[in-house]
XYZ file of C-alpha atoms in Angstrom:
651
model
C -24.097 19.632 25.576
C -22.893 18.789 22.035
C -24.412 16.114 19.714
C -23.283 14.833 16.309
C -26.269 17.464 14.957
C -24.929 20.149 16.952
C -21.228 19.811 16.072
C -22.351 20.222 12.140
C -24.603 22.995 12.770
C -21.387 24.978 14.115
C -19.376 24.126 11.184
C -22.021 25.146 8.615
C -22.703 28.113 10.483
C -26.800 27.502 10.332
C -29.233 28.007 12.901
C -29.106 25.059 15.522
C -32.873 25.326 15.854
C -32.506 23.485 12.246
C -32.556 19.632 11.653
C -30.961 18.818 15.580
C -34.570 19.647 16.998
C -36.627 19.114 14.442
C -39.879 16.517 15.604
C -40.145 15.243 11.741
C -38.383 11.873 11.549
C -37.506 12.494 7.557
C -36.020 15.725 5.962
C -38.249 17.768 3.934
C -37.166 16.865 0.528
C -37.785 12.938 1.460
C -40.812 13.804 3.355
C -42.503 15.220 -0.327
C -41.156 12.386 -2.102
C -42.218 9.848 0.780
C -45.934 11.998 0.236
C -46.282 11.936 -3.638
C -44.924 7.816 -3.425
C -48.304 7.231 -0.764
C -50.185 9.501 -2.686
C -49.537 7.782 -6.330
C -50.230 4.248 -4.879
C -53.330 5.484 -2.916
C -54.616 6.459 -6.487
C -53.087 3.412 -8.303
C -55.129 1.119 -5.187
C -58.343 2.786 -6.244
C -58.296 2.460 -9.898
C -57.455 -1.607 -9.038
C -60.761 -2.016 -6.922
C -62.639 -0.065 -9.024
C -63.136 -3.168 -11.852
C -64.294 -4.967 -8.878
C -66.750 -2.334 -7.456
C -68.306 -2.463 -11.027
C -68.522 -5.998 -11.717
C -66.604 -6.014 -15.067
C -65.416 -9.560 -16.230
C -62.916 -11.442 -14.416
C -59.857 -10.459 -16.155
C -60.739 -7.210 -15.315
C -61.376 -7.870 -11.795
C -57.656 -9.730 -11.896
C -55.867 -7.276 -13.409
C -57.016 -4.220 -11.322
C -56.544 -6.536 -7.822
C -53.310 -6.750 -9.117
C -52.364 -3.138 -8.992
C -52.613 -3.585 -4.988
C -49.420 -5.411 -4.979
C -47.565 -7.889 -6.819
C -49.563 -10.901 -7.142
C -52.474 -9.626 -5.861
C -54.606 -10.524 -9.081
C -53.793 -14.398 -8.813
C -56.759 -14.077 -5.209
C -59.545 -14.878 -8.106
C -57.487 -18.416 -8.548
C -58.512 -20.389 -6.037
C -56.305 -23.517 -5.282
C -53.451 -21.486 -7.655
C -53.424 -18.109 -5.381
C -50.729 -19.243 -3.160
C -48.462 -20.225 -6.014
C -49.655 -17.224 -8.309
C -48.882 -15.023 -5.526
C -45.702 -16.514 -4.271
C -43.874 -16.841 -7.725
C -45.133 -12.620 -7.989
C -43.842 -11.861 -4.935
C -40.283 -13.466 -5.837
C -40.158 -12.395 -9.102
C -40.477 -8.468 -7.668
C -38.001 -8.847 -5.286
C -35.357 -10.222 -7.619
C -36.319 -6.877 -9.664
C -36.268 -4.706 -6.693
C -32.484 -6.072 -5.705
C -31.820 -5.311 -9.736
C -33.350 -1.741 -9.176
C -31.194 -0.905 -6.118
C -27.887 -3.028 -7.190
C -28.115 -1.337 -10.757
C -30.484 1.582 -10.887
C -32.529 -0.662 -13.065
C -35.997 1.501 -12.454
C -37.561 -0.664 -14.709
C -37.358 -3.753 -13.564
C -39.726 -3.644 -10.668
C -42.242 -1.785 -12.760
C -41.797 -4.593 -15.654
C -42.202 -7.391 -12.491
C -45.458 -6.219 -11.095
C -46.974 -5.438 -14.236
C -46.382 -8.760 -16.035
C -47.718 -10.156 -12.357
C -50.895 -8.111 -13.074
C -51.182 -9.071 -17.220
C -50.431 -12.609 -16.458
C -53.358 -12.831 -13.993
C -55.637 -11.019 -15.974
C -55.196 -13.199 -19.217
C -55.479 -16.942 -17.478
C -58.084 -15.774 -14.683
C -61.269 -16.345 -17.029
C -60.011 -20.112 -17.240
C -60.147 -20.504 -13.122
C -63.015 -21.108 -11.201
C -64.339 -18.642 -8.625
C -64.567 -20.348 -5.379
C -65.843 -17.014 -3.513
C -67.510 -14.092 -4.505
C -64.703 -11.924 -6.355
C -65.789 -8.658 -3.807
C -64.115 -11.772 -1.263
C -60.947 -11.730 -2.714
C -61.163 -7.579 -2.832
C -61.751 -7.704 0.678
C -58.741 -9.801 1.450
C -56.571 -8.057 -0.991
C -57.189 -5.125 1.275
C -56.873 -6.615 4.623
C -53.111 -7.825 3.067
C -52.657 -4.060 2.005
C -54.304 -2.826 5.609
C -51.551 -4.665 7.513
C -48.365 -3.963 5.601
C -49.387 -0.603 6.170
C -49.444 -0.960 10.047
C -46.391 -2.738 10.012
C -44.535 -0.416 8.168
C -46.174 2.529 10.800
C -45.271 0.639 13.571
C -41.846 0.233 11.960
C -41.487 3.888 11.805
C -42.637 4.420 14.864
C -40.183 2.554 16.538
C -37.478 3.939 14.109
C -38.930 7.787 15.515
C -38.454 6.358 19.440
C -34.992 4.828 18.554
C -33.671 7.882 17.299
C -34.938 9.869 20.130
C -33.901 7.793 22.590
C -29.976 7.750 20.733
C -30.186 11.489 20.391
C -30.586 11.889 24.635
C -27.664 9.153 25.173
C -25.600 10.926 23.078
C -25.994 14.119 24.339
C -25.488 12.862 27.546
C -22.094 11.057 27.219
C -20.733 12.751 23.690
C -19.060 15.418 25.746
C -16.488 13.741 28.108
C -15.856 10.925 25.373
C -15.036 13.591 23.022
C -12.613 15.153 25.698
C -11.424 11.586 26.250
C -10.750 11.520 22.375
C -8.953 14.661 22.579
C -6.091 13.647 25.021
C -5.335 10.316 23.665
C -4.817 11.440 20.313
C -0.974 11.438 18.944
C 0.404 14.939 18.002
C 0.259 15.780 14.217
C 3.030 15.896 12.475
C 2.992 16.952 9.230
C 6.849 16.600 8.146
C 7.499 13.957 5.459
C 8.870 10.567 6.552
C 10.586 7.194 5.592
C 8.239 4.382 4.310
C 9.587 1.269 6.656
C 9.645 -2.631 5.559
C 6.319 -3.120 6.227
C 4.868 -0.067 4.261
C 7.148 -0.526 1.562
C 5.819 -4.194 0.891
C 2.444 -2.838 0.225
C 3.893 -0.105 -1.410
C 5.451 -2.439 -4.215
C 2.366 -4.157 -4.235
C 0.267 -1.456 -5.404
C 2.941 -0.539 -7.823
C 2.641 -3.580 -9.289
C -1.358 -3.549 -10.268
C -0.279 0.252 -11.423
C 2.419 -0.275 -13.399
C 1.024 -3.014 -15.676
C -0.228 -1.981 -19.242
C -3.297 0.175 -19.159
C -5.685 -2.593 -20.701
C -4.354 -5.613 -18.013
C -6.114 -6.075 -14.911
C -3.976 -8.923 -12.899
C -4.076 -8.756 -9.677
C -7.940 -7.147 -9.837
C -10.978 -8.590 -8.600
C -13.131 -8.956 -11.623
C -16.894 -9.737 -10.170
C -19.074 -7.026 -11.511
C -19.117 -3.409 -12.413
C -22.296 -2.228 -10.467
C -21.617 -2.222 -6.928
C -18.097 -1.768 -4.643
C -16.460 -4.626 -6.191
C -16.601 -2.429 -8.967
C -12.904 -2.011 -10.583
C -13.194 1.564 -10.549
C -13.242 1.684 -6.423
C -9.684 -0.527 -6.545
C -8.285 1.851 -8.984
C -9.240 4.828 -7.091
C -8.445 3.333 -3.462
C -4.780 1.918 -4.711
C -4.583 5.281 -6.722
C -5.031 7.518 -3.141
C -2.658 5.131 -1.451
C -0.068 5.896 -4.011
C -1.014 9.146 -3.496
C -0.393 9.588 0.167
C 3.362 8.264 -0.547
C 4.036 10.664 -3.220
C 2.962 13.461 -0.512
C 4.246 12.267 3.024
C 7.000 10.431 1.446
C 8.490 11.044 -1.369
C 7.156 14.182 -2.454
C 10.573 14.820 -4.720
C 10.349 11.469 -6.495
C 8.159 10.848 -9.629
C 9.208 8.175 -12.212
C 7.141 5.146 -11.972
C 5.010 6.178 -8.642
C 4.063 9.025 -10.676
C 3.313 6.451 -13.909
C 1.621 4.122 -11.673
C -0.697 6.583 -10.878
C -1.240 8.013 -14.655
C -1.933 4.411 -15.313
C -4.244 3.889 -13.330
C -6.150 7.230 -13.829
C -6.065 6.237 -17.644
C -7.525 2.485 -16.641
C -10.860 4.271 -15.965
C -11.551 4.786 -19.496
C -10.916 1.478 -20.183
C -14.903 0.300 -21.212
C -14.892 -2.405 -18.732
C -14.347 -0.238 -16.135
C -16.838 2.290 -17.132
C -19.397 0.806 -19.571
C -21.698 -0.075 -16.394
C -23.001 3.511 -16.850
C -24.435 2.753 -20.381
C -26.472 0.384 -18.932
C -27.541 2.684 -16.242
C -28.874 5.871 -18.086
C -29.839 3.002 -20.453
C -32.669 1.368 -17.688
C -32.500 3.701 -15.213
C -33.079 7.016 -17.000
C -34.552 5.660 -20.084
C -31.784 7.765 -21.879
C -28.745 6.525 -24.562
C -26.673 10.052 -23.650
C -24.343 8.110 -21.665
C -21.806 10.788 -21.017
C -20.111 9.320 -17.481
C -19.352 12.809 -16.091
C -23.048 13.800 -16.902
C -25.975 13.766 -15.008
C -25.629 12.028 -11.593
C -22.699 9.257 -11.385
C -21.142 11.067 -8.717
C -19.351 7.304 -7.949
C -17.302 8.042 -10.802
C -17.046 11.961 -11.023
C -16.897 12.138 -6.879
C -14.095 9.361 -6.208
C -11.931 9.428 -9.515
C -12.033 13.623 -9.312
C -9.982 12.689 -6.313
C -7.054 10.878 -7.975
C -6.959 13.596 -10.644
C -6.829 16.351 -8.595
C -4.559 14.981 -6.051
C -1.997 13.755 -9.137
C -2.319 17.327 -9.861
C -1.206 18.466 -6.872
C 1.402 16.007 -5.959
C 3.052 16.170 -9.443
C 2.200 19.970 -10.628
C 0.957 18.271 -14.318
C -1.126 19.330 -16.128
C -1.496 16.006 -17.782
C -5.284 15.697 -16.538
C -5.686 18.911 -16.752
C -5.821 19.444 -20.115
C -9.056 19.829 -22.214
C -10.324 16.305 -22.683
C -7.512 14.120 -21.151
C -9.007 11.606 -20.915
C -11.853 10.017 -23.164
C -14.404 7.478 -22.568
C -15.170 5.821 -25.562
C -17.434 2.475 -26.596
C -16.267 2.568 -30.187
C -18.908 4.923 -31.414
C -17.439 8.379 -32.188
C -21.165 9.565 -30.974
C -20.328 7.411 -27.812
C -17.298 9.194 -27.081
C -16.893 11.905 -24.165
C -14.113 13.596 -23.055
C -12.420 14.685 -19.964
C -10.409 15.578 -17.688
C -10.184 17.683 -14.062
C -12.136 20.643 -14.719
C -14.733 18.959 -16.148
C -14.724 16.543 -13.615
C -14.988 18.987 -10.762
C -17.943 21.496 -13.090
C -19.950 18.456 -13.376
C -19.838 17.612 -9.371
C -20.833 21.362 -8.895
C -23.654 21.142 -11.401
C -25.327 18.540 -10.072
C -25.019 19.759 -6.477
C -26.342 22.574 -7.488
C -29.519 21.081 -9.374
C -29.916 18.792 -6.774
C -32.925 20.238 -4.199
C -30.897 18.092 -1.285
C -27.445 19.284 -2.819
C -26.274 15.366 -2.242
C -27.057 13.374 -5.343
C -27.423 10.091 -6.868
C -24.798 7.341 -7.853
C -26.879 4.854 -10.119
C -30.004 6.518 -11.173
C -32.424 7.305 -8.505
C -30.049 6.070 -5.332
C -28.350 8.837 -3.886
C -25.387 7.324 -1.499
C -23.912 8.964 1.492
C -20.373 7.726 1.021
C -20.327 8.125 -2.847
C -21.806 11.991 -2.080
C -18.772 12.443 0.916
C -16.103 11.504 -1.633
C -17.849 13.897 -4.396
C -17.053 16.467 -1.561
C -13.554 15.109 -0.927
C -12.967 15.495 -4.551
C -13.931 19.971 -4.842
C -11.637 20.186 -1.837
C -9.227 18.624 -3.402
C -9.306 20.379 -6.801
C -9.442 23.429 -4.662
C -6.280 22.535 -3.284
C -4.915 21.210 -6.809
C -6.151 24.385 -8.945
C -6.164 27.410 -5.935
C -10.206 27.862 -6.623
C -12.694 28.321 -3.635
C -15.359 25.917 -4.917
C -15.796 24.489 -1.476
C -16.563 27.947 0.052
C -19.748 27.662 -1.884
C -20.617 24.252 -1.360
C -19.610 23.064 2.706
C -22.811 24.791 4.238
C -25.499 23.326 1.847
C -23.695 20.238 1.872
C -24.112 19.576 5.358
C -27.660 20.695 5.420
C -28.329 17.818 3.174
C -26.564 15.480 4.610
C -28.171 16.569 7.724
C -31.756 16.758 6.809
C -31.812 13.904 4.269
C -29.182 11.391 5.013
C -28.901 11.209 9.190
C -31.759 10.761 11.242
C -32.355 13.228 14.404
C -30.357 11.120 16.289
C -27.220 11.659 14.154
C -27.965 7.889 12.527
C -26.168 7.674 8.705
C -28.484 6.599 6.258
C -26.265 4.686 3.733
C -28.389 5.644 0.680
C -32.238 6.618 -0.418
C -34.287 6.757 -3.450
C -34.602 10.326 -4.843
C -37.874 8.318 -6.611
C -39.614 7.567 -3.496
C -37.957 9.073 -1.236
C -37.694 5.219 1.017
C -34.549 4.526 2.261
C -33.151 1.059 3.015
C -31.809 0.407 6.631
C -28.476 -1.715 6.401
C -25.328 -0.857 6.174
C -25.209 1.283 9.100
C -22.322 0.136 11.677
C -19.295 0.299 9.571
C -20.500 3.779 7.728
C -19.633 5.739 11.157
C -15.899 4.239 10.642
C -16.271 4.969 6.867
C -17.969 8.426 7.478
C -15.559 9.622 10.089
C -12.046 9.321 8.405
C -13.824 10.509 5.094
C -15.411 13.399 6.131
C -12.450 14.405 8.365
C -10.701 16.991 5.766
C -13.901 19.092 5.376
C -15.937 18.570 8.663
C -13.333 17.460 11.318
C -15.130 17.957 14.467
C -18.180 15.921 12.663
C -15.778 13.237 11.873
C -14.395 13.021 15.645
C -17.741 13.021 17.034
C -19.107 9.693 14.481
C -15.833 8.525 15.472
C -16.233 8.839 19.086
C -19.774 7.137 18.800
C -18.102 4.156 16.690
C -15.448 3.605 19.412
C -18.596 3.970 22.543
C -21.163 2.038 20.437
C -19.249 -0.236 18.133
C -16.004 -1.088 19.482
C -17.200 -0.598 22.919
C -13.995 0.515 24.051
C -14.598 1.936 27.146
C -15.769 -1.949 28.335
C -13.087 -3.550 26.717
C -14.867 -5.465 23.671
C -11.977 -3.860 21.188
C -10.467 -6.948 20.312
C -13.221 -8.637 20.621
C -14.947 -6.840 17.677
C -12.442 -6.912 16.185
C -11.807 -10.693 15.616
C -15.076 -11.317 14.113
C -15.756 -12.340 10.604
C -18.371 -9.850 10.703
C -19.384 -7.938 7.037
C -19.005 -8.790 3.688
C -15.711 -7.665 2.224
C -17.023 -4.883 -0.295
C -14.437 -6.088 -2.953
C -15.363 -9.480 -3.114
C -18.427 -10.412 -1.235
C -17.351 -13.003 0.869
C -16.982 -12.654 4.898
C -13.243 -11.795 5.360
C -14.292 -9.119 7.737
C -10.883 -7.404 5.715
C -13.204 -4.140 4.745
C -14.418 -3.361 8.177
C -11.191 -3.840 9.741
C -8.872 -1.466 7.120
C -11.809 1.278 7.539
C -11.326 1.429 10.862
C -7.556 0.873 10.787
C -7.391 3.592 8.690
C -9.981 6.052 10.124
C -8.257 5.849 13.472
C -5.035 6.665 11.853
C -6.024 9.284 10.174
C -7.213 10.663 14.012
C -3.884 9.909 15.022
C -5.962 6.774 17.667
C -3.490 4.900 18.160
C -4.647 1.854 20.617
C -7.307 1.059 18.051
C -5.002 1.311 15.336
C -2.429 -0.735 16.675
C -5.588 -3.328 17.430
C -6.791 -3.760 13.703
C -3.664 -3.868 12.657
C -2.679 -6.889 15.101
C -6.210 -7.981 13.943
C -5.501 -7.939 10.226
C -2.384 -9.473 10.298
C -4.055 -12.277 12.735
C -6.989 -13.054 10.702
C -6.603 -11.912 6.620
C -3.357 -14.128 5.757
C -0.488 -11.598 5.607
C 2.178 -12.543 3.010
C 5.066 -11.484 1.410
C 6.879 -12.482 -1.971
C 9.126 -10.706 -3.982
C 9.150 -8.266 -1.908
C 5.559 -7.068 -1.926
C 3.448 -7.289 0.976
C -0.549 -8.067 1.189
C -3.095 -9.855 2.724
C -4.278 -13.240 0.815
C -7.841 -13.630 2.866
C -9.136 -10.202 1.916
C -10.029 -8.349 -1.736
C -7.747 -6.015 -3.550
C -10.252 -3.306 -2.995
C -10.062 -3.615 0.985
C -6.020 -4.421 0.385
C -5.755 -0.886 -0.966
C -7.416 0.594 1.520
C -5.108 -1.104 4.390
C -1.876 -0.197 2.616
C -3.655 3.213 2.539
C -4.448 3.227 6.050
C -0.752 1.964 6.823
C 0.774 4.816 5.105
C -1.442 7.370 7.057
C -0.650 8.934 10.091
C -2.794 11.965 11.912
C -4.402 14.043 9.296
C -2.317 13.170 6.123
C -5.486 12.483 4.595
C -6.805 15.800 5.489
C -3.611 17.499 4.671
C -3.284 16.029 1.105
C -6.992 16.881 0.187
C -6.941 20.127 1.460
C -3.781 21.834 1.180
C -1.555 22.473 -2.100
C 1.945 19.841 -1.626
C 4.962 22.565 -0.382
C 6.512 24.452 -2.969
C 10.028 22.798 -2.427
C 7.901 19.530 -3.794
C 6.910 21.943 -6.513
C 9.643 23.609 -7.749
C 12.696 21.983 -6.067
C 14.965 18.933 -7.597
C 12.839 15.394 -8.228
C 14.442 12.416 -8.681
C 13.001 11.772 -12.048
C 13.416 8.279 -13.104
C 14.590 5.088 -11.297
C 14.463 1.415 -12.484
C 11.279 0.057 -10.473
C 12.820 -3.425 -10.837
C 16.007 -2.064 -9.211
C 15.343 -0.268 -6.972
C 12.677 0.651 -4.205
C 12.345 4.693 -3.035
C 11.554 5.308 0.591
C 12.283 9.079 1.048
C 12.609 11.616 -1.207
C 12.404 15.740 0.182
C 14.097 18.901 -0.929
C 14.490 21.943 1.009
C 14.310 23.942 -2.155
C 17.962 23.501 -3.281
C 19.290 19.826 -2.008
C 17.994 16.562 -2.699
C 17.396 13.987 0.263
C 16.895 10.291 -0.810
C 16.595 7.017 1.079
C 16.853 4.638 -1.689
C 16.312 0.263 -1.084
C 17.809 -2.456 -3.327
C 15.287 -4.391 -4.835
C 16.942 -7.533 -4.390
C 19.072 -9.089 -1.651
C 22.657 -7.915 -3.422
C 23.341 -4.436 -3.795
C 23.380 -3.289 -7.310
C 25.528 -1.447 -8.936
C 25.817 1.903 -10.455
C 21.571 2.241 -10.515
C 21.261 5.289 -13.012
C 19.118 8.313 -10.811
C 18.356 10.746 -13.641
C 17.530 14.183 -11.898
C 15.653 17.088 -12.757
C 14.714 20.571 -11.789
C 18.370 21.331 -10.686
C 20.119 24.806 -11.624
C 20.877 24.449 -15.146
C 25.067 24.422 -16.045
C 25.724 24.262 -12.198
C 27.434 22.432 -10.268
C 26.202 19.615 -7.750
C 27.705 17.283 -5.257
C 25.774 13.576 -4.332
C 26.979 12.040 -0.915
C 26.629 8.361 -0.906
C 27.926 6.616 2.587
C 30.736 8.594 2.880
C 31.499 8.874 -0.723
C 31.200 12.297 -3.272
C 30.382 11.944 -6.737
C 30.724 15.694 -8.382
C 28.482 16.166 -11.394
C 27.084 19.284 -13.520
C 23.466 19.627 -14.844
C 22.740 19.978 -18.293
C 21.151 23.060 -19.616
C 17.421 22.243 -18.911
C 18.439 21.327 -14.975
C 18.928 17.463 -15.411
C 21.413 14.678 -14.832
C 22.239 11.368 -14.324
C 24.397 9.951 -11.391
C 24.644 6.147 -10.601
C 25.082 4.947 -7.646
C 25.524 1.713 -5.790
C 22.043 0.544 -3.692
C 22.048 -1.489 -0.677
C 19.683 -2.857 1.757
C 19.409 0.823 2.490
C 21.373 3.480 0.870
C 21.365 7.626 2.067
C 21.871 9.769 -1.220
C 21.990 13.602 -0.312
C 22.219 15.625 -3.691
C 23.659 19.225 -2.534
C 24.626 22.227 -5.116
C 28.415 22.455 -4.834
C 30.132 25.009 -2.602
């Protein structure tokens, strides 16, 4: 029988004795870290009873109670514990959230120890009510049953796992067979963008197209978590890219200048300055290079849209030495950028990483964040002909394996490389998110989380599809309120990308029933959702069985390479659905931006045969032409609703 666990060991090529039958509930490299956390605060707890055990004054007593856990000190108070201890507790939680929203390490440390100084400088003024070796005792009693409670906790965590890993096995093998025959046929040969896709297609122009420094049409929240801008650049950047490959792989005018403006937006300091703070608090550092040490949620998801602009475009715009640079006004604050170094510092730090996944903000290593980071070396791979992946798939999956799934093929959504604890929500929608993701690298790991999502979440084999689907479950990750938009575009466009089609056709029916489509000017989105999850639905629209796969793992075709591109187009004129070459022709489905036709729209060419002569077919019609000497030329013609345009060298 085949499990999640066994499916990766076969695609790593380790031994399946490995992680899938291991009895340890953690990896190894969280198990030490989970070892030296209990063995630090076992050490910490003694030094705190120890002012106690010696009957030094008060404050002392306080102060070292305190060191138990937050608030701990304020048991000497009396009538003010409660408070003392209440206002401590809150106080470290607030920093804890910080620590985890913002890799903010220091918060929580600053919280418990002001808890502990603040006790130990007003205790001498509070009367004793009890002896102090009392409050001791029930400091430890508090300490004795978190402990149990967090055992018992993992205990039933262990038995849950077990028991998942045996239902699995059990069903896993005809659901994945299941999977297999309902699945739509790939086809990989480029297509027309319809009404509906080309809607969302303007759309995204639109928030590309705008100068560099504007942000309209962005959700502007904050610049920590996925509301980040960054994600809705890179998200509406991959969407664009997905046309440019399975649609129009000969056009690049403004879809190509949508997406260099948008690459370019990331070094705008809003977008990026977040890090500052982060090396700043979390690493106690002021080197704030973003393509560094750890970061991998900018490195990992933007190396995408360079590599795959690379591909699409063959420019070596962010290819060259420093394309880009991040700068906060400081020429000592300014680092430079571009592809390659992009794609050297992912492979560093998987390399210096003892899990190979690594962190995001400082300390937090994500599993999403670390399954673009691998998106993005198969992608420059594909972009730059290198074999980086080769060296990287089989200790990849070991750590996501041993660190970041639990034995019974659970995702753990993130963990502190501190501590080594790892915080349990988040779960249900990463098996969506993890499946169409993961697909171009570990397919037959991605169809078996997806065939668990559709048995455990959607419950499709019992009919609760729709059902699921129509509730305003999860926060939408681009704005925080509960559109239920995110969950429903991941899953839209996970089972696309599996070629699924019942459950694509049901979020889809679900999105445009509960997130507000509209339509003006002839763009298309959803008004009860965020821009990030709009991206990623337009992306999901635009994807049919393994186009995501295909364009982060294979170079575009030469004839998008080296054939003739329809260079330049008036955006406000006109709209381009199609756009292939054979090598020689030129094959356009061109759309009038407005309800007349218009007239003579200029279509400057490039990459024909230089001096020679071509022929363009427009409904009937021939317009004879001859390139210049460099391969280029302009022809108008008239747009309609929908005009054909075949460009063919002349007989």
């Amino acid at each position: 029988m085949s499990t999640l666990l066994d499916n990766a060991t076969r695609e790593s090529g380790t031994d399946s004795t490995d992680l899938p039958r291991r009895s340890k509930f953690n990896g190894p490299v969280a198990s030490r870290r989970l070892r030296r956390s209990a063995t630090g605060y076992l050490l910490i707890a003694v030094i705190g009873v120890l002012p106690t055990l010696f009957g030094l004054s008060t404050a002392w007593q306080a102060a070292g109670l305190g060191l138990l856990f937050p608030g701990a000190g304020f048991l000497v108070f009396g009538s003010w514990t409660l408070l003392g201890i209440t206002i401590s507790v809150l106080v470290f939680a607030v920093a804890c959230i910080a620590w985890f929203a913002t890799g903010n390490v220091v918060a929580p440390v600053v919280a418990w120890l002001g808890a502990v100084a603040v006790a130990g400088g007003l205790a001498p003024a509070h009367p004793q009510p009890a002896p102090l070796l009392g409050a001791m005792g029930v400091a430890l009693v508090i300490v004795g049953v978190i402990v149990v409670l967090a055992i018992v906790r993992r205990v039933l965590a262990v038995r849950r796992s077990a028991r998942l890993r045996a239902e699995r096995a059990s069903y896993l093998p005809a659901d994945l067979d299941a999977l297999q025959r309902r699945l739509l046929p790939e086809d990989p040969a480029p297509r027309e963008l319809d009404e509906i896709q080309l809607g969302h297609v303007k759309w995204l122009l639109s928030l590309g197209l705008q100068p560099v420094n504007q942000f309209n049409g962005f959700d502007i929240i904050e610049q920590f978590q996925p509301s980040a801008l960054r994600y809705q650049i890179n998200h509406v950047q991959y969407a664009l890219a997905q046309v440019q490959r399975h649609y129009t792989p000969n056009f690049h005018g403004y879809l190509s200048v949508a997406q260099e403006q948008l690459i370019e937006k990331l070094t705008v300091p809003k977008v990026w300055k977040y890090w500052r703070l982060e090396r700043l608090w979390g690493r106690l550092s002021t080197h704030y290079d973003p393509a560094g040490f750890e970061n991998i949620m900018l490195t990992g998801w933007s190396g995408i849209c360079l590599n795959t602009y690379s591909a699409n475009t063959s420019s070596d715009r962010f290819a060259r030495a420093g394309a880009l640079e991040f700068g906060l006004g400081d020429p000592k604050k300014t680092y430079r950028h571009d592809a390659h170094s992009f794609n050297a510092s992912l492979m560093w730090n998987f390399g210096r990483s003892p899990q190979t996944v690594f962190a995001c903000e400082p300390n937090w290593t994500y599993s999403a964040c670390n399954i673009y980071g691998l998106n993005s070396v198969a992608s420059y791979d594909a972009a730059f002909g290198t074999r980086y992946l080769d060296a990287l798939r089989e200790p990849f999956l070991r750590g996501m394996r041993e660190e970041l799934m639990t034995p019974g093929g659970e995702l753990i959504p993130f963990r502190s490389d501190y501590t080594g604890i790892s915080i349990p929500f988040g779960g249900e929608v990463m098996y969506f998110q993890a499946a169409g993701w993961i697909a171009p690298v570990y397919p037959e790991v991605a169809r078996t989380l997806w065939a668990i999502a559709c048995r455990e979440v959607l419950d499709i084999h019992n009919g609760g599809l729709e059902a699921y689907l129509a509730k305003p479950f999860m926060l939408d990750s681009g704005n925080y309120r509960s559109t239920g938009m995110y969950a429903r575009g991941v899953i839209l466009f996970a089972a696309r990308e599996f070629g699924d089609q019942q459950i694509a056709d049901a979020a889809h029916q679900a999105l445009d029933a509960y997130n507000e489509p509209v339509a003006q000017d002839g763009m298309r989105r959803y008004a009860n959702g965020s821009t990030f999850a709009n991206a990623l639905v337009a992306q999901g629209l635009l994807t049919q069985r393994g186009d995501w796969t295909r364009l982060i793992t294979q170079p575009a075709p030469e004839s998008a390479r080296t054939g003739p591109i329809l260079q330049h187009v008036a955006f406000e004129q006109v709209m381009v659905a199609y756009a292939v070459s054979d090598g020689d022709d030129l094959r356009l489905v061109l759309r009038g931006n407005s309800t007349a036709s218009v007239a003579d729209a200029p279509l400057r060419l490039a990459r024909l045969r230089p001096k020679s002569r071509y022929e363009a077919w427009v409904d009937g019609q021939c317009i004879a032409f001859t390139s210049d000497e460099n391969g280029g030329a302009t022809v108008a013609v008239r747009v309609g609703s929908r005009t054909v345009v075949n460009i063919v060298p002349a007989r």
